Amino acid sequence: MKNIFIIFLCASLLLCAREISLLPDGKMHLYILDVDQGDSFFVVTPQGKHILIDGGPNLSTLEHLGKYMSFFDRDIELVIVTHPDADHITSLPNVLHRYTVNNILLSGALHTSGRYQELLDTISQKEISVLLPSPTQDILIDGITLDIIWPPPNIVGLHPSSQNNFSIVTRMMFGNDTILFTGDIEEEAEQLILASGVNVRSTIMTAPHHGSRTSSSTGFLLEVNPDLILISAGKDNRYGHPHGDVLDRYTSLNIPIKTTPSLGTISMKFDGV
């Protein structure tokens, strides 16, 4: 009996220590989740609210959320689905079942895959509020501003030939820190974004399309002018992401990178100053 009590006490102390470490600290936390060949980004706001951008190609996002969210907190303020490809949405139906999701942002473009339909059915079943991109209305969450700069509103209800080029692109601003989440856009969308005249300048950028050779055009990189590029991809993946030509382009522009194949989950903290 004494041994059982000691084990219970140690477990309780470990749980308490974990919960204390997850208390809001007034900073914004960004986790580039290591989900293999896909994207999933998790943001914790200064007061402890949660934003999830994409859900990766498998169910590992659930494991990561369990690590970075309090055991007693089951709320996610916003889920952003950049586009319907499986490597960005596979875990999301499970996320919606396990957590209370208040809002979900979709591009509004049509897609007929079974996996995406499962996500839409779950959204409907859970009666989750659906948001669509609006270039004139930012999303404000706990001192963080989300400027949805792409796609244009006229994509709603259409079935585009390239889902990648209509990925939701979000410019997240917290004080002086700005992060550009690019989904899987390719050079065509990059040029259209630049032509629209929106402000893309950001201190950090996620590599478009996992560092594909069809993305990260020189003009786009020069306009964003990031201090760091974050690359989410699978180790030794069959697509060759990130492509050597793109890495050379980053190097030629003196842009440092961090990659999940090299580092696993990447954790960053911002004070907004």
PDB file of C-alpha atoms in Angstrom:
ATOM      1  CA  MET A   1       0.000   0.000   0.000  1.00  0.00           C
ATOM      2  CA  LYS A   2       2.846   2.370   0.860  1.00  0.00           C
ATOM      3  CA  ASN A   3       4.493   1.750  -2.523  1.00  0.00           C
ATOM      4  CA  ILE A   4       1.210   2.461  -4.319  1.00  0.00           C
ATOM      5  CA  PHE A   5       0.884   5.748  -2.429  1.00  0.00           C
ATOM      6  CA  ILE A   6       4.436   6.759  -3.372  1.00  0.00           C
ATOM      7  CA  ILE A   7       3.806   5.940  -7.042  1.00  0.00           C
ATOM      8  CA  PHE A   8       0.553   7.938  -6.973  1.00  0.00           C
ATOM      9  CA  LEU A   9       2.293  10.868  -5.286  1.00  0.00           C
ATOM     10  CA  CYS A  10       5.127  10.893  -7.836  1.00  0.00           C
ATOM     11  CA  ALA A  11       2.655  10.738 -10.721  1.00  0.00           C
ATOM     12  CA  SER A  12       0.660  13.598  -9.217  1.00  0.00           C
ATOM     13  CA  LEU A  13       3.779  15.715  -8.796  1.00  0.00           C
ATOM     14  CA  LEU A  14       4.816  15.059 -12.399  1.00  0.00           C
ATOM     15  CA  LEU A  15       1.346  16.032 -13.628  1.00  0.00           C
ATOM     16  CA  CYS A  16       1.425  19.207 -11.540  1.00  0.00           C
ATOM     17  CA  ALA A  17       4.872  20.121 -12.858  1.00  0.00           C
ATOM     18  CA  ARG A  18       3.703  19.552 -16.426  1.00  0.00           C
ATOM     19  CA  GLU A  19       0.573  21.655 -15.955  1.00  0.00           C
ATOM     20  CA  ILE A  20       2.581  24.482 -14.376  1.00  0.00           C
ATOM     21  CA  SER A  21       4.984  24.470 -17.342  1.00  0.00           C
ATOM     22  CA  LEU A  22       2.002  24.951 -19.679  1.00  0.00           C
ATOM     23  CA  LEU A  23       0.535  27.951 -17.863  1.00  0.00           C
ATOM     24  CA  PRO A  24       0.273  31.123 -20.014  1.00  0.00           C
ATOM     25  CA  ASP A  25       3.433  33.229 -19.809  1.00  0.00           C
ATOM     26  CA  GLY A  26       2.469  36.285 -21.868  1.00  0.00           C
ATOM     27  CA  LYS A  27       4.425  35.051 -24.889  1.00  0.00           C
ATOM     28  CA  MET A  28       3.356  33.494 -28.174  1.00  0.00           C
ATOM     29  CA  HIS A  29       4.566  29.943 -28.705  1.00  0.00           C
ATOM     30  CA  LEU A  30       4.887  28.335 -32.141  1.00  0.00           C
ATOM     31  CA  TYR A  31       5.413  24.624 -32.695  1.00  0.00           C
ATOM     32  CA  ILE A  32       6.293  23.302 -36.140  1.00  0.00           C
ATOM     33  CA  LEU A  33       5.092  19.787 -35.474  1.00  0.00           C
ATOM     34  CA  ASP A  34       7.132  16.880 -36.793  1.00  0.00           C
ATOM     35  CA  VAL A  35       4.402  15.014 -38.676  1.00  0.00           C
ATOM     36  CA  ASP A  36       6.603  13.486 -41.398  1.00  0.00           C
ATOM     37  CA  GLN A  37       5.725  14.527 -44.982  1.00  0.00           C
ATOM     38  CA  GLY A  38       3.067  17.155 -44.322  1.00  0.00           C
ATOM     39  CA  ASP A  39       2.245  20.328 -42.423  1.00  0.00           C
ATOM     40  CA  SER A  40       0.875  20.987 -38.971  1.00  0.00           C
ATOM     41  CA  PHE A  41       1.611  24.166 -37.014  1.00  0.00           C
ATOM     42  CA  PHE A  42       0.393  24.836 -33.486  1.00  0.00           C
ATOM     43  CA  VAL A  43       0.257  28.258 -31.852  1.00  0.00           C
ATOM     44  CA  VAL A  44      -0.347  29.036 -28.179  1.00  0.00           C
ATOM     45  CA  THR A  45      -1.317  32.654 -27.578  1.00  0.00           C
ATOM     46  CA  PRO A  46       0.013  34.809 -24.718  1.00  0.00           C
ATOM     47  CA  GLN A  47      -3.041  33.992 -22.594  1.00  0.00           C
ATOM     48  CA  GLY A  48      -3.151  30.315 -23.482  1.00  0.00           C
ATOM     49  CA  LYS A  49      -5.573  30.104 -26.393  1.00  0.00           C
ATOM     50  CA  HIS A  50      -4.836  27.695 -29.225  1.00  0.00           C
ATOM     51  CA  ILE A  51      -4.596  27.950 -33.012  1.00  0.00           C
ATOM     52  CA  LEU A  52      -3.934  24.922 -35.233  1.00  0.00           C
ATOM     53  CA  ILE A  53      -2.898  25.356 -38.862  1.00  0.00           C
ATOM     54  CA  ASP A  54      -3.366  22.072 -40.757  1.00  0.00           C
ATOM     55  CA  GLY A  55      -3.335  18.557 -39.387  1.00  0.00           C
ATOM     56  CA  GLY A  56      -0.599  16.639 -41.169  1.00  0.00           C
ATOM     57  CA  PRO A  57      -0.627  13.343 -43.137  1.00  0.00           C
ATOM     58  CA  ASN A  58      -1.279  11.038 -40.179  1.00  0.00           C
ATOM     59  CA  LEU A  59      -2.626  11.067 -36.615  1.00  0.00           C
ATOM     60  CA  SER A  60       0.587  12.246 -34.943  1.00  0.00           C
ATOM     61  CA  THR A  61      -0.830  15.772 -34.589  1.00  0.00           C
ATOM     62  CA  LEU A  62      -3.064  14.371 -31.830  1.00  0.00           C
ATOM     63  CA  GLU A  63      -0.017  13.157 -29.914  1.00  0.00           C
ATOM     64  CA  HIS A  64       1.624  16.559 -30.255  1.00  0.00           C
ATOM     65  CA  LEU A  65      -1.494  18.390 -29.061  1.00  0.00           C
ATOM     66  CA  GLY A  66      -1.585  16.145 -26.014  1.00  0.00           C
ATOM     67  CA  LYS A  67       1.976  17.200 -25.257  1.00  0.00           C
ATOM     68  CA  TYR A  68       1.555  20.953 -25.708  1.00  0.00           C
ATOM     69  CA  MET A  69      -1.963  21.436 -24.321  1.00  0.00           C
ATOM     70  CA  SER A  70      -3.025  21.247 -20.704  1.00  0.00           C
ATOM     71  CA  PHE A  71      -4.773  18.045 -19.669  1.00  0.00           C
ATOM     72  CA  PHE A  72      -7.618  20.221 -18.403  1.00  0.00           C
ATOM     73  CA  ASP A  73      -7.934  22.422 -21.497  1.00  0.00           C
ATOM     74  CA  ARG A  74      -9.790  20.908 -24.448  1.00  0.00           C
ATOM     75  CA  ASP A  75     -10.505  24.119 -26.378  1.00  0.00           C
ATOM     76  CA  ILE A  76      -8.975  25.168 -29.697  1.00  0.00           C
ATOM     77  CA  GLU A  77     -10.007  28.678 -30.688  1.00  0.00           C
ATOM     78  CA  LEU A  78      -9.282  28.334 -34.406  1.00  0.00           C
ATOM     79  CA  VAL A  79      -8.319  25.634 -36.892  1.00  0.00           C
ATOM     80  CA  ILE A  80      -7.079  26.806 -40.295  1.00  0.00           C
ATOM     81  CA  VAL A  81      -7.280  24.317 -43.162  1.00  0.00           C
ATOM     82  CA  THR A  82      -4.946  25.723 -45.804  1.00  0.00           C
ATOM     83  CA  HIS A  83      -6.228  23.336 -48.498  1.00  0.00           C
ATOM     84  CA  PRO A  84      -7.748  19.848 -48.768  1.00  0.00           C
ATOM     85  CA  ASP A  85      -4.673  17.710 -49.539  1.00  0.00           C
ATOM     86  CA  ALA A  86      -4.357  14.636 -47.339  1.00  0.00           C
ATOM     87  CA  ASP A  87      -0.918  15.614 -46.022  1.00  0.00           C
ATOM     88  CA  HIS A  88      -2.536  18.664 -44.425  1.00  0.00           C
ATOM     89  CA  ILE A  89      -5.874  17.340 -43.106  1.00  0.00           C
ATOM     90  CA  THR A  90      -5.645  13.666 -42.124  1.00  0.00           C
ATOM     91  CA  SER A  91      -5.824  14.145 -38.346  1.00  0.00           C
ATOM     92  CA  LEU A  92      -8.387  16.950 -38.385  1.00  0.00           C
ATOM     93  CA  PRO A  93     -11.606  14.888 -38.081  1.00  0.00           C
ATOM     94  CA  ASN A  94     -10.082  13.235 -35.005  1.00  0.00           C
ATOM     95  CA  VAL A  95      -9.000  16.615 -33.643  1.00  0.00           C
ATOM     96  CA  LEU A  96     -12.565  17.903 -34.005  1.00  0.00           C
ATOM     97  CA  HIS A  97     -13.893  14.869 -32.136  1.00  0.00           C
ATOM     98  CA  ARG A  98     -11.347  15.040 -29.320  1.00  0.00           C
ATOM     99  CA  TYR A  99     -11.287  18.808 -28.761  1.00  0.00           C
ATOM    100  CA  THR A 100     -13.817  21.622 -28.687  1.00  0.00           C
ATOM    101  CA  VAL A 101     -13.028  23.672 -31.790  1.00  0.00           C
ATOM    102  CA  ASN A 102     -14.714  27.072 -31.801  1.00  0.00           C
ATOM    103  CA  ASN A 103     -13.997  28.150 -35.389  1.00  0.00           C
ATOM    104  CA  ILE A 104     -12.578  26.608 -38.543  1.00  0.00           C
ATOM    105  CA  LEU A 105     -11.270  28.575 -41.520  1.00  0.00           C
ATOM    106  CA  LEU A 106     -11.684  26.999 -44.961  1.00  0.00           C
ATOM    107  CA  SER A 107     -10.719  28.369 -48.360  1.00  0.00           C
ATOM    108  CA  GLY A 108     -14.209  27.687 -49.688  1.00  0.00           C
ATOM    109  CA  ALA A 109     -12.865  25.879 -52.755  1.00  0.00           C
ATOM    110  CA  LEU A 110     -14.588  22.595 -53.584  1.00  0.00           C
ATOM    111  CA  HIS A 111     -12.835  19.237 -53.350  1.00  0.00           C
ATOM    112  CA  THR A 112     -14.283  15.750 -53.692  1.00  0.00           C
ATOM    113  CA  SER A 113     -11.862  13.470 -51.833  1.00  0.00           C
ATOM    114  CA  GLY A 114     -13.342  11.127 -49.246  1.00  0.00           C
ATOM    115  CA  ARG A 115     -10.970  12.392 -46.594  1.00  0.00           C
ATOM    116  CA  TYR A 116     -11.991  16.020 -47.114  1.00  0.00           C
ATOM    117  CA  GLN A 117     -15.670  15.045 -47.160  1.00  0.00           C
ATOM    118  CA  GLU A 118     -15.147  13.310 -43.813  1.00  0.00           C
ATOM    119  CA  LEU A 119     -13.763  16.573 -42.464  1.00  0.00           C
ATOM    120  CA  LEU A 120     -16.730  18.558 -43.794  1.00  0.00           C
ATOM    121  CA  ASP A 121     -19.164  16.016 -42.335  1.00  0.00           C
ATOM    122  CA  THR A 122     -17.465  16.278 -38.944  1.00  0.00           C
ATOM    123  CA  ILE A 123     -17.621  20.075 -39.054  1.00  0.00           C
ATOM    124  CA  SER A 124     -21.345  19.850 -39.759  1.00  0.00           C
ATOM    125  CA  GLN A 125     -21.945  17.213 -37.101  1.00  0.00           C
ATOM    126  CA  LYS A 126     -20.120  19.250 -34.461  1.00  0.00           C
ATOM    127  CA  GLU A 127     -21.833  22.481 -35.626  1.00  0.00           C
ATOM    128  CA  ILE A 128     -18.501  24.304 -35.761  1.00  0.00           C
ATOM    129  CA  SER A 129     -18.530  27.890 -36.983  1.00  0.00           C
ATOM    130  CA  VAL A 130     -17.027  28.044 -40.494  1.00  0.00           C
ATOM    131  CA  LEU A 131     -15.068  31.123 -41.561  1.00  0.00           C
ATOM    132  CA  LEU A 132     -14.045  32.023 -45.108  1.00  0.00           C
ATOM    133  CA  PRO A 133     -11.111  34.213 -46.196  1.00  0.00           C
ATOM    134  CA  SER A 134     -11.841  37.926 -46.180  1.00  0.00           C
ATOM    135  CA  PRO A 135      -9.172  40.371 -47.381  1.00  0.00           C
ATOM    136  CA  THR A 136     -10.880  43.221 -45.539  1.00  0.00           C
ATOM    137  CA  GLN A 137     -11.403  41.616 -42.133  1.00  0.00           C
ATOM    138  CA  ASP A 138      -8.545  40.382 -39.958  1.00  0.00           C
ATOM    139  CA  ILE A 139      -8.996  37.714 -37.298  1.00  0.00           C
ATOM    140  CA  LEU A 140      -7.985  38.916 -33.825  1.00  0.00           C
ATOM    141  CA  ILE A 141      -7.166  36.403 -31.100  1.00  0.00           C
ATOM    142  CA  ASP A 142      -5.616  37.428 -27.795  1.00  0.00           C
ATOM    143  CA  GLY A 143      -3.321  40.149 -29.128  1.00  0.00           C
ATOM    144  CA  ILE A 144      -2.470  38.209 -32.290  1.00  0.00           C
ATOM    145  CA  THR A 145      -3.659  39.471 -35.681  1.00  0.00           C
ATOM    146  CA  LEU A 146      -4.263  37.042 -38.534  1.00  0.00           C
ATOM    147  CA  ASP A 147      -4.290  38.722 -41.938  1.00  0.00           C
ATOM    148  CA  ILE A 148      -5.648  36.244 -44.498  1.00  0.00           C
ATOM    149  CA  ILE A 149      -3.965  37.472 -47.662  1.00  0.00           C
ATOM    150  CA  TRP A 150      -4.858  34.586 -50.008  1.00  0.00           C
ATOM    151  CA  PRO A 151      -6.936  33.174 -51.681  1.00  0.00           C
ATOM    152  CA  PRO A 152      -9.325  35.769 -53.105  1.00  0.00           C
ATOM    153  CA  PRO A 153     -12.977  35.501 -52.023  1.00  0.00           C
ATOM    154  CA  ASN A 154     -14.130  34.569 -55.534  1.00  0.00           C
ATOM    155  CA  ILE A 155     -12.683  31.058 -55.107  1.00  0.00           C
ATOM    156  CA  VAL A 156     -15.611  30.098 -52.842  1.00  0.00           C
ATOM    157  CA  GLY A 157     -17.736  27.411 -54.487  1.00  0.00           C
ATOM    158  CA  LEU A 158     -15.301  26.767 -57.335  1.00  0.00           C
ATOM    159  CA  HIS A 159     -13.355  23.589 -58.092  1.00  0.00           C
ATOM    160  CA  PRO A 160      -9.857  24.854 -58.986  1.00  0.00           C
ATOM    161  CA  SER A 161      -7.487  22.780 -61.082  1.00  0.00           C
ATOM    162  CA  SER A 162      -4.748  23.446 -58.504  1.00  0.00           C
ATOM    163  CA  GLN A 163      -5.732  23.244 -54.846  1.00  0.00           C
ATOM    164  CA  ASN A 164      -2.136  24.144 -53.963  1.00  0.00           C
ATOM    165  CA  ASN A 165      -2.349  27.566 -55.552  1.00  0.00           C
ATOM    166  CA  PHE A 166      -5.478  28.390 -53.591  1.00  0.00           C
ATOM    167  CA  SER A 167      -4.008  27.471 -50.219  1.00  0.00           C
ATOM    168  CA  ILE A 168      -4.885  29.863 -47.435  1.00  0.00           C
ATOM    169  CA  VAL A 169      -1.907  32.145 -46.806  1.00  0.00           C
ATOM    170  CA  THR A 170      -1.904  33.774 -43.383  1.00  0.00           C
ATOM    171  CA  ARG A 171       0.259  36.611 -42.120  1.00  0.00           C
ATOM    172  CA  MET A 172       0.311  36.275 -38.331  1.00  0.00           C
ATOM    173  CA  MET A 173       1.380  39.366 -36.389  1.00  0.00           C
ATOM    174  CA  PHE A 174       2.253  39.623 -32.711  1.00  0.00           C
ATOM    175  CA  GLY A 175       3.892  42.930 -31.879  1.00  0.00           C
ATOM    176  CA  ASN A 176       7.024  43.182 -34.018  1.00  0.00           C
ATOM    177  CA  ASP A 177       7.025  39.467 -34.823  1.00  0.00           C
ATOM    178  CA  THR A 178       5.410  38.412 -38.106  1.00  0.00           C
ATOM    179  CA  ILE A 179       5.064  34.871 -39.464  1.00  0.00           C
ATOM    180  CA  LEU A 180       3.882  34.052 -42.976  1.00  0.00           C
ATOM    181  CA  PHE A 181       2.177  30.649 -43.263  1.00  0.00           C
ATOM    182  CA  THR A 182       2.137  29.762 -46.959  1.00  0.00           C
ATOM    183  CA  GLY A 183       0.453  26.374 -47.295  1.00  0.00           C
ATOM    184  CA  ASP A 184       1.349  24.701 -50.588  1.00  0.00           C
ATOM    185  CA  ILE A 185       1.308  27.730 -52.887  1.00  0.00           C
ATOM    186  CA  GLU A 186       3.515  27.555 -55.960  1.00  0.00           C
ATOM    187  CA  GLU A 187       5.124  30.253 -58.071  1.00  0.00           C
ATOM    188  CA  GLU A 188       1.878  31.098 -59.891  1.00  0.00           C
ATOM    189  CA  ALA A 189       0.135  32.006 -56.638  1.00  0.00           C
ATOM    190  CA  GLU A 190       3.230  33.768 -55.321  1.00  0.00           C
ATOM    191  CA  GLN A 191       3.191  36.094 -58.322  1.00  0.00           C
ATOM    192  CA  LEU A 192      -0.544  36.729 -58.012  1.00  0.00           C
ATOM    193  CA  ILE A 193      -0.115  37.592 -54.345  1.00  0.00           C
ATOM    194  CA  LEU A 194       2.649  40.060 -55.169  1.00  0.00           C
ATOM    195  CA  ALA A 195       0.563  41.569 -57.971  1.00  0.00           C
ATOM    196  CA  SER A 196      -2.308  42.136 -55.536  1.00  0.00           C
ATOM    197  CA  GLY A 197      -0.144  44.576 -53.593  1.00  0.00           C
ATOM    198  CA  VAL A 198      -0.728  43.046 -50.156  1.00  0.00           C
ATOM    199  CA  ASN A 199       1.972  43.332 -47.527  1.00  0.00           C
ATOM    200  CA  VAL A 200       3.862  40.035 -47.257  1.00  0.00           C
ATOM    201  CA  ARG A 201       6.941  41.283 -45.380  1.00  0.00           C
ATOM    202  CA  SER A 202       7.554  38.876 -42.500  1.00  0.00           C
ATOM    203  CA  THR A 203      10.333  37.982 -40.099  1.00  0.00           C
ATOM    204  CA  ILE A 204       9.631  34.245 -40.468  1.00  0.00           C
ATOM    205  CA  MET A 205       8.123  32.277 -43.346  1.00  0.00           C
ATOM    206  CA  THR A 206       7.099  28.656 -43.696  1.00  0.00           C
ATOM    207  CA  ALA A 207       8.531  27.232 -46.907  1.00  0.00           C
ATOM    208  CA  PRO A 208       5.790  27.067 -49.552  1.00  0.00           C
ATOM    209  CA  HIS A 209       4.924  23.474 -50.483  1.00  0.00           C
ATOM    210  CA  HIS A 210       7.548  21.978 -48.171  1.00  0.00           C
ATOM    211  CA  GLY A 211      10.363  23.551 -50.195  1.00  0.00           C
ATOM    212  CA  SER A 212       9.191  22.274 -53.584  1.00  0.00           C
ATOM    213  CA  ARG A 213      11.163  23.418 -56.639  1.00  0.00           C
ATOM    214  CA  THR A 214       7.914  24.935 -58.011  1.00  0.00           C
ATOM    215  CA  SER A 215       7.722  27.402 -55.122  1.00  0.00           C
ATOM    216  CA  SER A 216       9.886  29.968 -53.321  1.00  0.00           C
ATOM    217  CA  SER A 217      10.476  32.138 -56.382  1.00  0.00           C
ATOM    218  CA  THR A 218      13.219  34.731 -56.013  1.00  0.00           C
ATOM    219  CA  GLY A 219      10.850  37.680 -56.338  1.00  0.00           C
ATOM    220  CA  PHE A 220       8.592  36.323 -53.617  1.00  0.00           C
ATOM    221  CA  LEU A 221      11.511  35.690 -51.266  1.00  0.00           C
ATOM    222  CA  LEU A 222      12.854  39.194 -51.838  1.00  0.00           C
ATOM    223  CA  GLU A 223       9.478  40.742 -51.053  1.00  0.00           C
ATOM    224  CA  VAL A 224       8.874  38.665 -47.922  1.00  0.00           C
ATOM    225  CA  ASN A 225      12.503  39.175 -46.855  1.00  0.00           C
ATOM    226  CA  PRO A 226      12.369  36.682 -43.974  1.00  0.00           C
ATOM    227  CA  ASP A 227      15.048  36.293 -41.325  1.00  0.00           C
ATOM    228  CA  LEU A 228      14.272  32.568 -41.132  1.00  0.00           C
ATOM    229  CA  ILE A 229      12.468  29.932 -43.188  1.00  0.00           C
ATOM    230  CA  LEU A 230      10.830  26.925 -41.529  1.00  0.00           C
ATOM    231  CA  ILE A 231      10.526  23.717 -43.547  1.00  0.00           C
ATOM    232  CA  SER A 232       8.179  20.873 -42.638  1.00  0.00           C
ATOM    233  CA  ALA A 233       8.876  17.692 -44.606  1.00  0.00           C
ATOM    234  CA  GLY A 234       9.500  13.993 -44.149  1.00  0.00           C
ATOM    235  CA  LYS A 235      13.024  12.679 -43.872  1.00  0.00           C
ATOM    236  CA  ASP A 236      14.176  11.162 -47.192  1.00  0.00           C
ATOM    237  CA  ASN A 237      10.688  11.706 -48.637  1.00  0.00           C
ATOM    238  CA  ARG A 238       9.919  10.514 -52.176  1.00  0.00           C
ATOM    239  CA  TYR A 239       9.203  14.047 -53.405  1.00  0.00           C
ATOM    240  CA  GLY A 240      12.698  15.321 -52.713  1.00  0.00           C
ATOM    241  CA  HIS A 241      11.443  18.101 -50.417  1.00  0.00           C
ATOM    242  CA  PRO A 242      13.077  20.459 -49.766  1.00  0.00           C
ATOM    243  CA  HIS A 243      14.561  20.608 -53.260  1.00  0.00           C
ATOM    244  CA  GLY A 244      18.267  21.364 -53.641  1.00  0.00           C
ATOM    245  CA  ASP A 245      17.628  24.265 -56.019  1.00  0.00           C
ATOM    246  CA  VAL A 246      15.371  25.912 -53.448  1.00  0.00           C
ATOM    247  CA  LEU A 247      17.887  25.403 -50.658  1.00  0.00           C
ATOM    248  CA  ASP A 248      20.539  26.981 -52.878  1.00  0.00           C
ATOM    249  CA  ARG A 249      18.193  29.922 -53.473  1.00  0.00           C
ATOM    250  CA  TYR A 250      17.735  30.407 -49.739  1.00  0.00           C
ATOM    251  CA  THR A 251      21.493  30.261 -49.264  1.00  0.00           C
ATOM    252  CA  SER A 252      22.161  32.766 -52.050  1.00  0.00           C
ATOM    253  CA  LEU A 253      19.806  35.220 -50.328  1.00  0.00           C
ATOM    254  CA  ASN A 254      21.416  34.570 -46.925  1.00  0.00           C
ATOM    255  CA  ILE A 255      18.201  33.191 -45.436  1.00  0.00           C
ATOM    256  CA  PRO A 256      18.813  30.604 -42.701  1.00  0.00           C
ATOM    257  CA  ILE A 257      16.515  27.593 -42.421  1.00  0.00           C
ATOM    258  CA  LYS A 258      15.253  25.156 -39.816  1.00  0.00           C
ATOM    259  CA  THR A 259      13.802  21.820 -40.922  1.00  0.00           C
ATOM    260  CA  THR A 260      11.785  19.109 -39.193  1.00  0.00           C
ATOM    261  CA  PRO A 261      13.806  16.311 -40.888  1.00  0.00           C
ATOM    262  CA  SER A 262      16.899  17.645 -39.116  1.00  0.00           C
ATOM    263  CA  LEU A 263      15.442  18.918 -35.842  1.00  0.00           C
ATOM    264  CA  GLY A 264      12.133  17.146 -35.285  1.00  0.00           C
ATOM    265  CA  THR A 265       9.452  19.384 -33.816  1.00  0.00           C
ATOM    266  CA  ILE A 266      10.674  22.984 -33.795  1.00  0.00           C
ATOM    267  CA  SER A 267       9.638  25.140 -30.844  1.00  0.00           C
ATOM    268  CA  MET A 268       9.827  28.938 -30.933  1.00  0.00           C
ATOM    269  CA  LYS A 269       8.802  31.653 -28.481  1.00  0.00           C
ATOM    270  CA  PHE A 270       7.971  35.291 -29.230  1.00  0.00           C
ATOM    271  CA  ASP A 271       7.531  38.252 -26.901  1.00  0.00           C
ATOM    272  CA  GLY A 272       6.304  40.624 -29.614  1.00  0.00           C
ATOM    273  CA  VAL A 273       8.989  43.207 -28.889  1.00  0.00           C
TER     274      VAL A 273
END
